[in-house]
Every structure is written in structure tokens, then in C-alpha cells.
Amino acid sequence: MGDTLEFSDIYQEVKGSWNDGRLRFGRQSVVYKSSKTGKVDSIPAAELSQAQWRRVCLGQGIKLTTSTGHIYKYDGFRDTDFEKISEYFKAHYKVELSEKELCVKGWNWGTTKFSGPLLSFEVNDSPAFEIPLASVSQCATGKNEVTLEFHQNDEAEVSLMEVRFYVPPGDTATTEEGPEPVEVFRDSVLSKADVIQATGDAVCIFKELQCLTPRGRYDIRIYPSFLHLHGKTFDYKIPYTTVLRLFLLPHKDQRQMFFMISLDPPIKQGQTRYHFLILLFSKEEDLSLSLNMTEEEVEKRYGGKLSKNMSGSLYEMVGRVMKALVNRKITVPGNFLGHSGTQCITCSYKASSGLLYPLERGFVYIHKPPVHLRFEEVSCVNFARGTTTTRSFDFEIETKQGTQFTFSSIEREEYGKLFDFVTAKKLSIKNRGFKEGLKGKDDMLEDSDEDQHDAYLERMKEEGKIREEANDSDDSDGESDESFNPGEEEDDIAEEYDSKASASDSSAEGGDSDREKKKRPAKKAKVVKEKKPRKKPKDSGAPKRPMSAYFLWLNASRESIKAEHPGISITEISKRAGEMWRELGKEQKVEWDGKAEEAKKDYEVVMREYRESGGGSSAPSKKERKKKGGKSDEKNKKGASSGGRERERERTTGIDSFKSREFISSEESSSESDRGKGKRKRKGSDEKEEEVASTPPSSDSGSD
């Protein structure tokens, strides 16, 4: 038999709820560690006095009793564990593991026995149920009744509120000599119950301390068994047995200190639960403290941890007193140093800014809401890009229970320090390979999709190449769209109506028009944006374009991927296929590249035959329509635009401009010349007459 026995998934009942953990039997002690809170119960082997093996609701259970009066119960064992545990107890603890049967008759009358912190209700010397007196919050008596009220646990699905016992009255002779049986029962309960009563004087009092959670300023009164927070609105009484851990953490500004107290169960205010009590101190604030006890009492009770008169910083005094009364160690930051030289990282959690402290055994976030994550309950961590900017990143922590905590808006300069810390603590990193490649680079948060296979991008590139080749074959006549530039036409119009007009125009308009021009601001030249070319309409009868090497391989491998991963979705198939394609070697990809090249050649042959047979020529292209129109279209556009600009100019000036016969004749001749050649077939004599009509007359005709 080995030196230790370990059992996992062992449950301990805490105020009506079952908490799982690990139990280890060693030669020196029995140790139980809760998975929920991380709290460790250690029972020295020399103090074990009795051990019982009982059948309970969760299989088999063991009940351990110590010589100091403490009782520990652990459930979740198997029937086959009895023999090896019994032999281990005999060999190392010299204690016999006895079997004890519980009463299941369902009777509601019997006898009560007080054994240490337990009240046992027995029927025929067999225990029917047991009540931990530490769970009792209040005890009230009636004529012949005793009522026990219990602390409530929010995590328990069903809570027991109270239990009433009927206590028969004693004999008359007995009651005259001593107290009533009801009073004896009540005193026995209260002696071990967790009933908080502010009796006696406080050990010390700290006035007007700033508290972040719950928010406000409170007077903290230190009693031997509990802590009393007294504020203007609320009062809280915190037993020292509910304190799990103490933290003393420096603020990032190096001028303040946080003192955090972890509580289980939490303190309550209505529906709000406070799992942490956080106090904020200034380093410059000092205090001289005198305990309300004699020096002999201080030495006897606290064994040199405290002295009657103490002085120092306020946060040091509070920490020293709490450490002595709670009997817990104070956790301080370890060796982690951030980019700014502080022991914390500025970040945001649930839309609130705060500080994240990487400690030696966990992470602590302060303050709204406070979070404490032990490394033991962390499943993995993840470094993610910031959602709004690339100058920051997110740090995600996922617990073994599936809960995820995301700390966002962390400066990217903190990445290297945090990554080294997580690696040193041997925490699992989701994207470890990806981040290690980026470590030490300034562009660690830039887009890194280039090194990943993008099937869609590859397909678009292939289709673009094929489309360009098809366009080159269509443009065999040598013309291009470069001759059509709307911006150049607009530039000509802007020059024609520039602020520097010709002398003839200014003389025709006269002095009044000059004054109007001075009053009217100069028009800005219109800037025409370059239009994007329209996409060519798709030919439905054209042959289908060939697939790339990747898609040929994907079609051949899709069924095998489905067979290896039953029920996989379409998106997961594409993702898995991309990973497999990247893992293929060059020799394996050569085969599919050859098939893709053959498919491309076959496509070119079929496409050539399709064009020779007249395919794809049913609708005239934009270039063909422009070729038919020729340069006359450009003239029409210029004439129409110049005429429209002239009419607009007339409307704005409000003056009826005079048009000479030369202007009218030239305008008519230009419109006639812009018509198609097919409509303008005339004889030679008609052409001569047109030339005579179009020639400008002498200057005398301008006076008509």
C-alpha cells in the first residue's frame, strides 16, 4: 500500500449545497481541497479519534471526528473503497473504520444528542439526521418548543428555513432545582451556533474607511469573531469563518493601495451579493492604533502577531489586524512587471475600466465587478485582436466550467510581458503558434490572413485571369475605351466659360453686365469623377470556366472528409479542407496543378469553337455602339452642353442677349452637319448652296 490515498469527486455539504473537491489521505494529515473556492481543510493525523463509514445519498460517506471536537463529513465514495480505506486507517492512523447504519423509518420522535458542532436526532440509537450548529443563524424558544433558523445559501436549489423541536417538560422537582429543558436545549444550540451578536467591546475601530464594494464610507469595528461594517445606510456583519483570502495590491499610480477580502458566502444587500470587500487606502495616511485589550491578553490570544500599541500606515495596520484575527496569509503581487513598470495592467471588463493583476497563483481584476480566477480553474487563455482598434488586444480566460472572461482594451505594448507570464505559468494558450510567430513584432495585431489559405480569393483570381483573356480576344479590332473620357469634355467646357472671357463677349454685354459679373461670385469648375467601367453582361450560353487545382482536389476529397467527420457542416468542411490543402506537399499538388492546366486548355478550345460559331455576339457591345456613332456624338455632346450653359448664363444675368445672323447661321449649320451621313445625301449644287449660306456676310450685316 502506498503512502497516500487520493480520491476525486468527493463532496462536502456546505449550508445545503454540495461542493466537489479532492480528498487525500496522507501519513501526516488528511487534506481536502474544494474545487469551487480552493479552500483547503487539513486534519492532522494525530488528532483523528473516530471514523465512521455510512451509506448516504451520494453513495458511501465517511465521518471523521477529532480530539478537539471538530467533525468532518465527506461523501461520494464507492462500495469497493471501504477495504483499502479501512486498511490504510489501521496501518497509519491506528483508527478503526466502523460501519454505522442510519435510521430510515421516518419517525419524527426520538432523542437529541449534542456532540461537538453537531446536533444529532436519533431513533433507537440510530441517527436519523444531523444538523451542523454552525449553520444555525437564530434560536428562539416558546413554551415547550425550540425553533432553529438557518443561514441561507443562494447556490442551493432547496433551502431549509427552520426546524422546530418539541421538548417535553421535565418533572416538577427537577424544574424547581434547575432550568427548564427548553432553556437547556437553547443554550446548547447557542453555544455552538453561528449567531452573530455584538456583545462586549470591539478590539479596535477604524473610522471612515473608503470602501469600493459595497460603495461608501464605513466604520470597521473589529470583534474577536466577526467584522462589523457600520455605514450611514447599511450595516454588515462578516464572520471570520467566511473569509477565504486576503489581498494587498498596489494601485497603478503608486500612491494608493487596495485591500481586498474574499468572502464565501458573500454578504447580501437585497438581491445584490458582494463576494469581495475592497478597501482603498492612501499610502500617505498614517495611524496610531491602541487595542482595547491588555498586553497579557494580546500576547495570550494572538501569540506575538499583534501588540497593544502599534503605529504605521493605515493600510498596514488594517492588514496586520486582519491577518492575525482571520489567521490567513495576505497575498501580494509576484514578479510580474508590465510595460509601464507597474505590477498591473489597465484593461476593461464588462464596459468598466479597471486593473488586472497577474499573481503567482491566479488573476485578480479590480474593481467593478471584482474577479478572482485561480490557475487551477483556468482551462485555457486566448489573445484576440481588439474589436475597435489595432492598438489594443483582448485577453480571454476560459474556466473549466465553460465560463469565459474577456478583458479588453489592453495596450499592445503589454502583450510581450503578459505572454511571457502566461507561458511561464504553463497555462494552455489557444492560439499559441499564431502568437509566437508575431511575438516581438510591432505589427503583431495587423491582418495576418495572408498566411492562411483563402479558397474564395484563389477562385476570384482565377476567374479574373480567364475574364481578362476573354476580353483580350473580344478586343481584337484594336480599339479601347481610353478614347472616351468624360473628364476631358468637362475641362473644355470649364475653359470656354472661364472667368477670363473674350473681348467680343464683354463688349456685347456692355457695362451693366460687367457690374453684374463683379457682384456675382465666380463659378467653380465642375469636377467629374471618373466613372468605373460597367461589368460585361454574362453570357448564359458560354462554356463553363475551368476550376482551379484546389477546387478539383476539394471535389475529389469532399466525401472522404464527410466520412471522417460525420455530421460536419458545410462551413466546417471548407475550413477543414483549407487546412488539409495547406498540409499537402508540393509533389501532391503537382498532380492537381496538371489537371487544372488540362482543364484550362480544354476550356480555351471549346471557347474558341463557341465564338467561331457566332456565340456571344447577339447583343452589340458598348464599343461597337460607340464606333458607329463616331466623332459626331462628341460634337453633339459638346454642342448640347455649350448651348445649355449659354441658356443658363442668360437666365442668371436676366438680360436678353442679342444673337446675330452669323450666330444663328453657324448654329444651324453645326446642327445640320451633326446628322448622320445616310440622311444627308445631296447633289453637288446643293452642297455649294450650303457653303454660300454658311459663309459669314460682311460686317455691315451686323446692324440689321
CSV table of N, CA, C and O in Angstrom, one decimal, residues 2-101:
chain,number,residue,atom,x,y,z
A,2,GLY,N,0.5,2.3,-0.8
A,2,GLY,CA,1.3,3.5,-0.9
A,2,GLY,C,1.2,4.4,0.3
A,2,GLY,O,0.5,4.1,1.3
A,3,ASP,N,2.0,5.4,0.2
A,3,ASP,CA,2.0,6.4,1.4
A,3,ASP,C,0.7,7.2,1.4
A,3,ASP,O,0.4,7.8,2.4
A,4,THR,N,0.1,7.4,0.2
A,4,THR,CA,-1.1,8.3,0.2
A,4,THR,C,-2.3,7.6,-0.6
A,4,THR,O,-2.0,6.7,-1.4
A,5,LEU,N,-3.5,8.0,-0.2
A,5,LEU,CA,-4.7,7.6,-1.0
A,5,LEU,C,-5.4,8.9,-1.4
A,5,LEU,O,-5.7,9.8,-0.6
A,6,GLU,N,-5.7,8.9,-2.7
A,6,GLU,CA,-6.3,10.1,-3.3
A,6,GLU,C,-7.7,9.7,-3.9
A,6,GLU,O,-7.7,8.7,-4.6
A,7,PHE,N,-8.7,10.6,-3.7
A,7,PHE,CA,-10.0,10.4,-4.3
A,7,PHE,C,-10.5,11.7,-4.9
A,7,PHE,O,-10.4,12.7,-4.3
A,8,SER,N,-11.0,11.6,-6.1
A,8,SER,CA,-11.5,12.8,-6.8
A,8,SER,C,-13.1,12.7,-6.7
A,8,SER,O,-13.6,11.7,-6.5
A,9,ASP,N,-13.7,13.9,-7.0
A,9,ASP,CA,-15.2,13.9,-7.0
A,9,ASP,C,-15.7,13.5,-5.6
A,9,ASP,O,-16.7,12.8,-5.6
A,10,ILE,N,-15.1,14.0,-4.6
A,10,ILE,CA,-15.6,13.8,-3.2
A,10,ILE,C,-16.4,15.1,-2.8
A,10,ILE,O,-15.9,16.2,-3.0
A,11,TYR,N,-17.5,14.9,-2.3
A,11,TYR,CA,-18.4,16.1,-2.0
A,11,TYR,C,-18.5,16.4,-0.5
A,11,TYR,O,-18.4,15.5,0.4
A,12,GLN,N,-18.6,17.7,-0.2
A,12,GLN,CA,-18.7,18.2,1.1
A,12,GLN,C,-20.0,19.1,1.2
A,12,GLN,O,-20.1,20.0,0.3
A,13,GLU,N,-20.8,18.8,2.1
A,13,GLU,CA,-22.0,19.6,2.3
A,13,GLU,C,-21.8,20.9,3.0
A,13,GLU,O,-21.2,20.9,4.1
A,14,VAL,N,-22.1,22.1,2.3
A,14,VAL,CA,-21.9,23.4,2.9
A,14,VAL,C,-23.2,24.2,2.8
A,14,VAL,O,-23.6,24.6,1.7
A,15,LYS,N,-23.9,24.3,3.9
A,15,LYS,CA,-25.1,25.0,4.0
A,15,LYS,C,-26.1,24.7,2.9
A,15,LYS,O,-26.7,25.5,2.2
A,16,GLY,N,-26.3,23.4,2.8
A,16,GLY,CA,-27.4,22.9,1.9
A,16,GLY,C,-27.0,22.6,0.5
A,16,GLY,O,-27.8,22.1,-0.3
A,17,SER,N,-25.7,22.9,0.1
A,17,SER,CA,-25.3,22.7,-1.3
A,17,SER,C,-24.0,21.8,-1.2
A,17,SER,O,-23.3,21.8,-0.3
A,18,TRP,N,-23.9,21.0,-2.3
A,18,TRP,CA,-22.8,20.0,-2.4
A,18,TRP,C,-21.6,20.7,-3.2
A,18,TRP,O,-21.8,21.1,-4.3
A,19,ASN,N,-20.5,20.7,-2.6
A,19,ASN,CA,-19.3,21.2,-3.3
A,19,ASN,C,-18.3,20.1,-3.5
A,19,ASN,O,-18.0,19.4,-2.5
A,20,ASP,N,-17.9,19.9,-4.7
A,20,ASP,CA,-17.0,18.8,-5.0
A,20,ASP,C,-15.5,19.2,-4.8
A,20,ASP,O,-15.2,20.4,-4.8
A,21,GLY,N,-14.6,18.2,-4.7
A,21,GLY,CA,-13.2,18.5,-4.5
A,21,GLY,C,-12.4,17.2,-4.5
A,21,GLY,O,-12.9,16.2,-4.9
A,22,ARG,N,-11.2,17.3,-4.0
A,22,ARG,CA,-10.3,16.2,-3.9
A,22,ARG,C,-9.9,15.9,-2.5
A,22,ARG,O,-9.6,16.8,-1.7
A,23,LEU,N,-9.9,14.6,-2.1
A,23,LEU,CA,-9.6,14.2,-0.7
A,23,LEU,C,-8.3,13.3,-0.8
A,23,LEU,O,-8.3,12.4,-1.6
A,24,ARG,N,-7.4,13.6,0.1
A,24,ARG,CA,-6.1,12.9,0.1
A,24,ARG,C,-5.8,12.4,1.5
A,24,ARG,O,-5.8,13.3,2.4
A,25,PHE,N,-5.6,11.1,1.7
A,25,PHE,CA,-5.2,10.6,3.0
A,25,PHE,C,-3.7,10.4,3.0
A,25,PHE,O,-3.1,9.7,2.1
A,26,GLY,N,-3.0,11.1,3.8
A,26,GLY,CA,-1.5,11.0,3.9
A,26,GLY,C,-1.1,10.5,5.3
A,26,GLY,O,-2.0,10.5,6.2
A,27,ARG,N,0.1,10.2,5.5
A,27,ARG,CA,0.6,9.8,6.8
A,27,ARG,C,0.5,10.8,7.8
A,27,ARG,O,0.3,10.5,9.0
A,28,GLN,N,0.7,12.1,7.4
A,28,GLN,CA,0.8,13.2,8.4
A,28,GLN,C,-0.6,13.8,8.6
A,28,GLN,O,-0.9,14.4,9.7
A,29,SER,N,-1.4,13.8,7.6
A,29,SER,CA,-2.7,14.6,7.6
A,29,SER,C,-3.7,14.1,6.6
A,29,SER,O,-3.3,13.4,5.7
A,30,VAL,N,-4.9,14.5,6.8
A,30,VAL,CA,-6.0,14.3,5.8
A,30,VAL,C,-6.3,15.7,5.2
A,30,VAL,O,-6.6,16.6,6.0
A,31,VAL,N,-6.2,15.8,3.9
A,31,VAL,CA,-6.3,17.1,3.2
A,31,VAL,C,-7.5,17.0,2.3
A,31,VAL,O,-7.6,16.1,1.4
A,32,TYR,N,-8.4,18.0,2.3
A,32,TYR,CA,-9.5,18.2,1.4
A,32,TYR,C,-9.4,19.5,0.8
A,32,TYR,O,-9.3,20.6,1.5
A,33,LYS,N,-9.5,19.6,-0.6
A,33,LYS,CA,-9.4,20.9,-1.3
A,33,LYS,C,-10.6,21.1,-2.2
A,33,LYS,O,-10.9,20.2,-3.0
A,34,SER,N,-11.4,22.1,-1.9
A,34,SER,CA,-12.6,22.4,-2.7
A,34,SER,C,-12.3,22.9,-4.1
A,34,SER,O,-11.4,23.8,-4.2
A,35,SER,N,-13.0,22.4,-5.1
A,35,SER,CA,-12.8,22.8,-6.4
A,35,SER,C,-13.4,24.2,-6.7
A,35,SER,O,-13.0,24.9,-7.5
A,36,LYS,N,-14.4,24.5,-5.9
A,36,LYS,CA,-15.1,25.8,-6.1
A,36,LYS,C,-14.3,26.9,-5.6
A,36,LYS,O,-14.1,27.9,-6.3
A,37,THR,N,-13.9,26.9,-4.3
A,37,THR,CA,-13.3,28.0,-3.7
A,37,THR,C,-11.8,27.8,-3.6
A,37,THR,O,-11.1,28.8,-3.3
A,38,GLY,N,-11.3,26.6,-3.7
A,38,GLY,CA,-9.9,26.4,-3.5
A,38,GLY,C,-9.5,26.3,-2.0
A,38,GLY,O,-8.3,26.3,-1.7
A,39,LYS,N,-10.5,26.3,-1.1
A,39,LYS,CA,-10.2,26.3,0.3
A,39,LYS,C,-9.7,24.9,0.7
A,39,LYS,O,-10.2,23.9,0.2
A,40,VAL,N,-8.7,24.9,1.6
A,40,VAL,CA,-8.1,23.6,2.0
A,40,VAL,C,-8.4,23.3,3.4
A,40,VAL,O,-8.1,24.2,4.3
A,41,ASP,N,-8.9,22.2,3.7
A,41,ASP,CA,-9.1,21.7,5.1
A,41,ASP,C,-8.0,20.6,5.4
A,41,ASP,O,-8.0,19.6,4.7
A,42,SER,N,-7.2,20.9,6.4
A,42,SER,CA,-6.2,19.9,6.8
A,42,SER,C,-6.5,19.4,8.2
A,42,SER,O,-6.6,20.2,9.2
A,43,ILE,N,-6.5,18.1,8.3
A,43,ILE,CA,-6.8,17.4,9.6
A,43,ILE,C,-5.5,16.7,10.0
A,43,ILE,O,-5.1,15.7,9.3
A,44,PRO,N,-4.8,17.1,11.1
A,44,PRO,CA,-3.6,16.3,11.5
A,44,PRO,C,-4.0,14.9,11.8
A,44,PRO,O,-5.0,14.6,12.5
A,45,ALA,N,-3.1,14.0,11.4
A,45,ALA,CA,-3.4,12.5,11.7
A,45,ALA,C,-3.4,12.2,13.2
A,45,ALA,O,-4.2,11.3,13.6
A,46,ALA,N,-2.6,13.0,13.9
A,46,ALA,CA,-2.6,12.7,15.4
A,46,ALA,C,-3.9,13.0,16.1
A,46,ALA,O,-4.2,12.5,17.2
A,47,GLU,N,-4.7,13.9,15.5
A,47,GLU,CA,-6.0,14.4,16.1
A,47,GLU,C,-7.2,13.5,15.8
A,47,GLU,O,-8.2,13.7,16.4
A,48,LEU,N,-7.0,12.6,14.8
A,48,LEU,CA,-8.2,11.7,14.5
A,48,LEU,C,-8.5,10.7,15.6
A,48,LEU,O,-7.6,10.0,16.1
A,49,SER,N,-9.7,10.8,16.0
A,49,SER,CA,-10.1,9.9,17.2
A,49,SER,C,-11.2,8.9,16.8
A,49,SER,O,-11.2,7.8,17.4
A,50,GLN,N,-12.0,9.1,15.7
A,50,GLN,CA,-13.0,8.2,15.4
A,50,GLN,C,-13.3,8.4,13.9
A,50,GLN,O,-13.3,9.5,13.3
A,51,ALA,N,-13.7,7.3,13.2
A,51,ALA,CA,-14.0,7.3,11.8
A,51,ALA,C,-15.2,6.3,11.6
A,51,ALA,O,-15.2,5.2,12.1
A,52,GLN,N,-16.2,6.8,10.9
A,52,GLN,CA,-17.4,6.0,10.6
A,52,GLN,C,-17.7,5.9,9.1
A,52,GLN,O,-17.5,6.9,8.4
A,53,TRP,N,-18.1,4.8,8.6
A,53,TRP,CA,-18.4,4.5,7.2
A,53,TRP,C,-19.9,4.4,7.2
A,53,TRP,O,-20.5,3.5,7.8
A,54,ARG,N,-20.6,5.3,6.4
A,54,ARG,CA,-22.1,5.3,6.3
A,54,ARG,C,-22.6,5.3,4.9
A,54,ARG,O,-21.9,5.9,4.0
A,55,ARG,N,-23.8,4.8,4.7
A,55,ARG,CA,-24.4,4.9,3.4
A,55,ARG,C,-25.2,6.2,3.4
A,55,ARG,O,-26.1,6.4,4.2
A,56,VAL,N,-25.0,7.0,2.4
A,56,VAL,CA,-25.6,8.3,2.3
A,56,VAL,C,-26.2,8.5,0.9
A,56,VAL,O,-26.2,7.5,0.1
A,57,CYS,N,-26.8,9.7,0.6
A,57,CYS,CA,-27.5,9.8,-0.7
A,57,CYS,C,-26.5,9.8,-1.9
A,57,CYS,O,-26.9,9.4,-3.0
A,58,LEU,N,-25.3,10.2,-1.7
A,58,LEU,CA,-24.3,10.2,-2.8
A,58,LEU,C,-23.4,8.9,-2.7
A,58,LEU,O,-22.2,9.0,-2.8
A,59,GLY,N,-24.0,7.8,-2.5
A,59,GLY,CA,-23.2,6.6,-2.4
A,59,GLY,C,-22.8,6.3,-0.9
A,59,GLY,O,-23.6,6.1,0.0
A,60,GLN,N,-21.5,6.2,-0.7
A,60,GLN,CA,-20.9,6.0,0.6
A,60,GLN,C,-20.2,7.2,1.1
A,60,GLN,O,-19.6,8.0,0.4
A,61,GLY,N,-20.3,7.4,2.5
A,61,GLY,CA,-19.6,8.6,3.1
A,61,GLY,C,-18.8,8.2,4.3
A,61,GLY,O,-19.0,7.1,4.8
A,62,ILE,N,-17.9,9.1,4.7
A,62,ILE,CA,-17.1,8.9,5.8
A,62,ILE,C,-17.2,10.1,6.7
A,62,ILE,O,-17.3,11.3,6.3
A,63,LYS,N,-17.3,9.8,8.0
A,63,LYS,CA,-17.4,10.9,9.1
A,63,LYS,C,-16.2,10.8,10.0
A,63,LYS,O,-15.9,9.7,10.6
A,64,LEU,N,-15.4,11.8,10.1
A,64,LEU,CA,-14.2,11.9,10.9
A,64,LEU,C,-14.4,12.8,12.1
A,64,LEU,O,-14.9,13.9,11.9
A,65,THR,N,-14.0,12.3,13.2
A,65,THR,CA,-14.1,13.1,14.5
A,65,THR,C,-12.7,13.3,15.1
A,65,THR,O,-12.0,12.3,15.1
A,66,THR,N,-12.4,14.5,15.5
A,66,THR,CA,-11.1,14.8,16.0
A,66,THR,C,-11.2,14.9,17.5
A,66,THR,O,-12.2,15.1,18.1
A,67,SER,N,-10.0,14.9,18.1
A,67,SER,CA,-9.9,15.0,19.6
A,67,SER,C,-10.3,16.4,20.1
A,67,SER,O,-10.6,16.6,21.2
A,68,THR,N,-10.2,17.4,19.2
A,68,THR,CA,-10.5,18.8,19.5
A,68,THR,C,-12.0,19.1,19.4
A,68,THR,O,-12.5,20.2,19.7
A,69,GLY,N,-12.8,18.1,19.0
A,69,GLY,CA,-14.3,18.3,18.9
A,69,GLY,C,-14.8,18.6,17.5
A,69,GLY,O,-16.0,18.8,17.3
A,70,HIS,N,-13.9,18.7,16.5
A,70,HIS,CA,-14.4,19.0,15.2
A,70,HIS,C,-14.8,17.8,14.5
A,70,HIS,O,-14.3,16.7,14.7
A,71,ILE,N,-15.8,17.9,13.6
A,71,ILE,CA,-16.4,16.8,12.8
A,71,ILE,C,-16.3,17.2,11.4
A,71,ILE,O,-16.8,18.2,11.0
A,72,TYR,N,-15.9,16.2,10.5
A,72,TYR,CA,-15.8,16.4,9.1
A,72,TYR,C,-16.5,15.3,8.4
A,72,TYR,O,-16.3,14.1,8.7
A,73,LYS,N,-17.3,15.6,7.4
A,73,LYS,CA,-18.1,14.6,6.6
A,73,LYS,C,-17.8,14.7,5.2
A,73,LYS,O,-17.9,15.9,4.6
A,74,TYR,N,-17.4,13.6,4.5
A,74,TYR,CA,-17.2,13.6,3.1
A,74,TYR,C,-17.9,12.5,2.4
A,74,TYR,O,-17.9,11.3,2.9
A,75,ASP,N,-18.6,12.8,1.3
A,75,ASP,CA,-19.4,11.8,0.6
A,75,ASP,C,-19.0,11.6,-0.8
A,75,ASP,O,-18.2,12.5,-1.3
A,76,GLY,N,-19.4,10.5,-1.4
A,76,GLY,CA,-19.1,10.2,-2.8
A,76,GLY,C,-18.1,9.1,-3.0
A,76,GLY,O,-17.6,8.9,-4.1
A,77,PHE,N,-17.9,8.2,-2.0
A,77,PHE,CA,-17.1,7.0,-2.2
A,77,PHE,C,-17.9,5.9,-2.8
A,77,PHE,O,-19.1,5.9,-2.8
A,78,ARG,N,-17.1,4.9,-3.2
A,78,ARG,CA,-17.7,3.7,-3.8
A,78,ARG,C,-17.7,2.6,-2.7
A,78,ARG,O,-17.0,2.6,-1.8
A,79,ASP,N,-18.5,1.5,-3.0
A,79,ASP,CA,-18.5,0.4,-2.0
A,79,ASP,C,-17.2,-0.3,-2.0
A,79,ASP,O,-16.8,-0.8,-0.9
A,80,THR,N,-16.5,-0.3,-3.1
A,80,THR,CA,-15.2,-1.0,-3.1
A,80,THR,C,-14.1,-0.3,-2.4
A,80,THR,O,-13.0,-0.8,-2.2
A,81,ASP,N,-14.3,1.0,-2.0
A,81,ASP,CA,-13.3,1.8,-1.4
A,81,ASP,C,-13.2,1.5,0.1
A,81,ASP,O,-12.2,1.9,0.7
A,82,PHE,N,-14.1,0.8,0.7
A,82,PHE,CA,-14.1,0.6,2.1
A,82,PHE,C,-12.9,-0.2,2.6
A,82,PHE,O,-12.3,0.1,3.6
A,83,GLU,N,-12.6,-1.3,1.9
A,83,GLU,CA,-11.5,-2.2,2.3
A,83,GLU,C,-10.1,-1.5,2.4
A,83,GLU,O,-9.4,-1.5,3.4
A,84,LYS,N,-9.8,-0.8,1.3
A,84,LYS,CA,-8.5,-0.1,1.2
A,84,LYS,C,-8.4,1.1,2.2
A,84,LYS,O,-7.3,1.3,2.8
A,85,ILE,N,-9.5,1.8,2.4
A,85,ILE,CA,-9.5,2.9,3.4
A,85,ILE,C,-9.4,2.3,4.8
A,85,ILE,O,-8.7,2.9,5.6
A,86,SER,N,-10.1,1.3,5.1
A,86,SER,CA,-10.1,0.7,6.4
A,86,SER,C,-8.6,0.2,6.7
A,86,SER,O,-8.1,0.4,7.8
A,87,GLU,N,-8.0,-0.5,5.8
A,87,GLU,CA,-6.6,-1.0,6.0
A,87,GLU,C,-5.6,0.2,6.2
A,87,GLU,O,-4.7,0.1,7.0
A,88,TYR,N,-5.8,1.3,5.4
A,88,TYR,CA,-5.0,2.4,5.5
A,88,TYR,C,-5.1,3.1,6.9
A,88,TYR,O,-4.1,3.5,7.5
A,89,PHE,N,-6.3,3.2,7.4
A,89,PHE,CA,-6.5,3.8,8.7
A,89,PHE,C,-5.9,3.0,9.8
A,89,PHE,O,-5.3,3.5,10.7
A,90,LYS,N,-6.0,1.7,9.7
A,90,LYS,CA,-5.4,0.8,10.7
A,90,LYS,C,-3.9,0.9,10.7
A,90,LYS,O,-3.2,0.9,11.7
A,91,ALA,N,-3.3,1.0,9.5
A,91,ALA,CA,-1.9,1.0,9.3
A,91,ALA,C,-1.2,2.3,9.7
A,91,ALA,O,-0.1,2.3,10.3
A,92,HIS,N,-1.9,3.4,9.4
A,92,HIS,CA,-1.2,4.7,9.6
A,92,HIS,C,-1.8,5.6,10.7
A,92,HIS,O,-1.1,6.3,11.3
A,93,TYR,N,-3.1,5.4,10.9
A,93,TYR,CA,-3.8,6.3,11.9
A,93,TYR,C,-4.1,5.5,13.2
A,93,TYR,O,-4.5,6.2,14.2
A,94,LYS,N,-4.0,4.2,13.2
A,94,LYS,CA,-4.4,3.4,14.3
A,94,LYS,C,-5.8,3.6,14.7
A,94,LYS,O,-6.2,3.6,15.9
A,95,VAL,N,-6.7,3.9,13.8
A,95,VAL,CA,-8.1,4.1,14.0
A,95,VAL,C,-8.9,3.1,13.2
A,95,VAL,O,-8.6,2.9,12.0
A,96,GLU,N,-9.9,2.5,13.8
A,96,GLU,CA,-10.7,1.5,13.1
A,96,GLU,C,-11.9,2.2,12.4
A,96,GLU,O,-12.6,3.1,13.0
A,97,LEU,N,-12.1,1.9,11.1
A,97,LEU,CA,-13.2,2.5,10.4
A,97,LEU,C,-14.4,1.6,10.6
A,97,LEU,O,-14.5,0.5,10.0
A,98,SER,N,-15.4,2.1,11.4
A,98,SER,CA,-16.5,1.3,11.7
A,98,SER,C,-17.7,1.7,10.8
A,98,SER,O,-17.8,2.8,10.4
A,99,GLU,N,-18.6,0.7,10.6
A,99,GLU,CA,-19.8,0.9,9.8
A,99,GLU,C,-20.9,1.3,10.7
A,99,GLU,O,-21.2,0.7,11.7
A,100,LYS,N,-21.7,2.4,10.2
A,100,LYS,CA,-22.8,2.9,11.0
A,100,LYS,C,-24.0,3.0,10.1
A,100,LYS,O,-24.0,3.6,9.0
A,101,GLU,N,-25.1,2.4,10.5
A,101,GLU,CA,-26.4,2.4,9.8
A,101,GLU,C,-27.2,3.6,10.2
A,101,GLU,O,-27.3,3.9,11.4
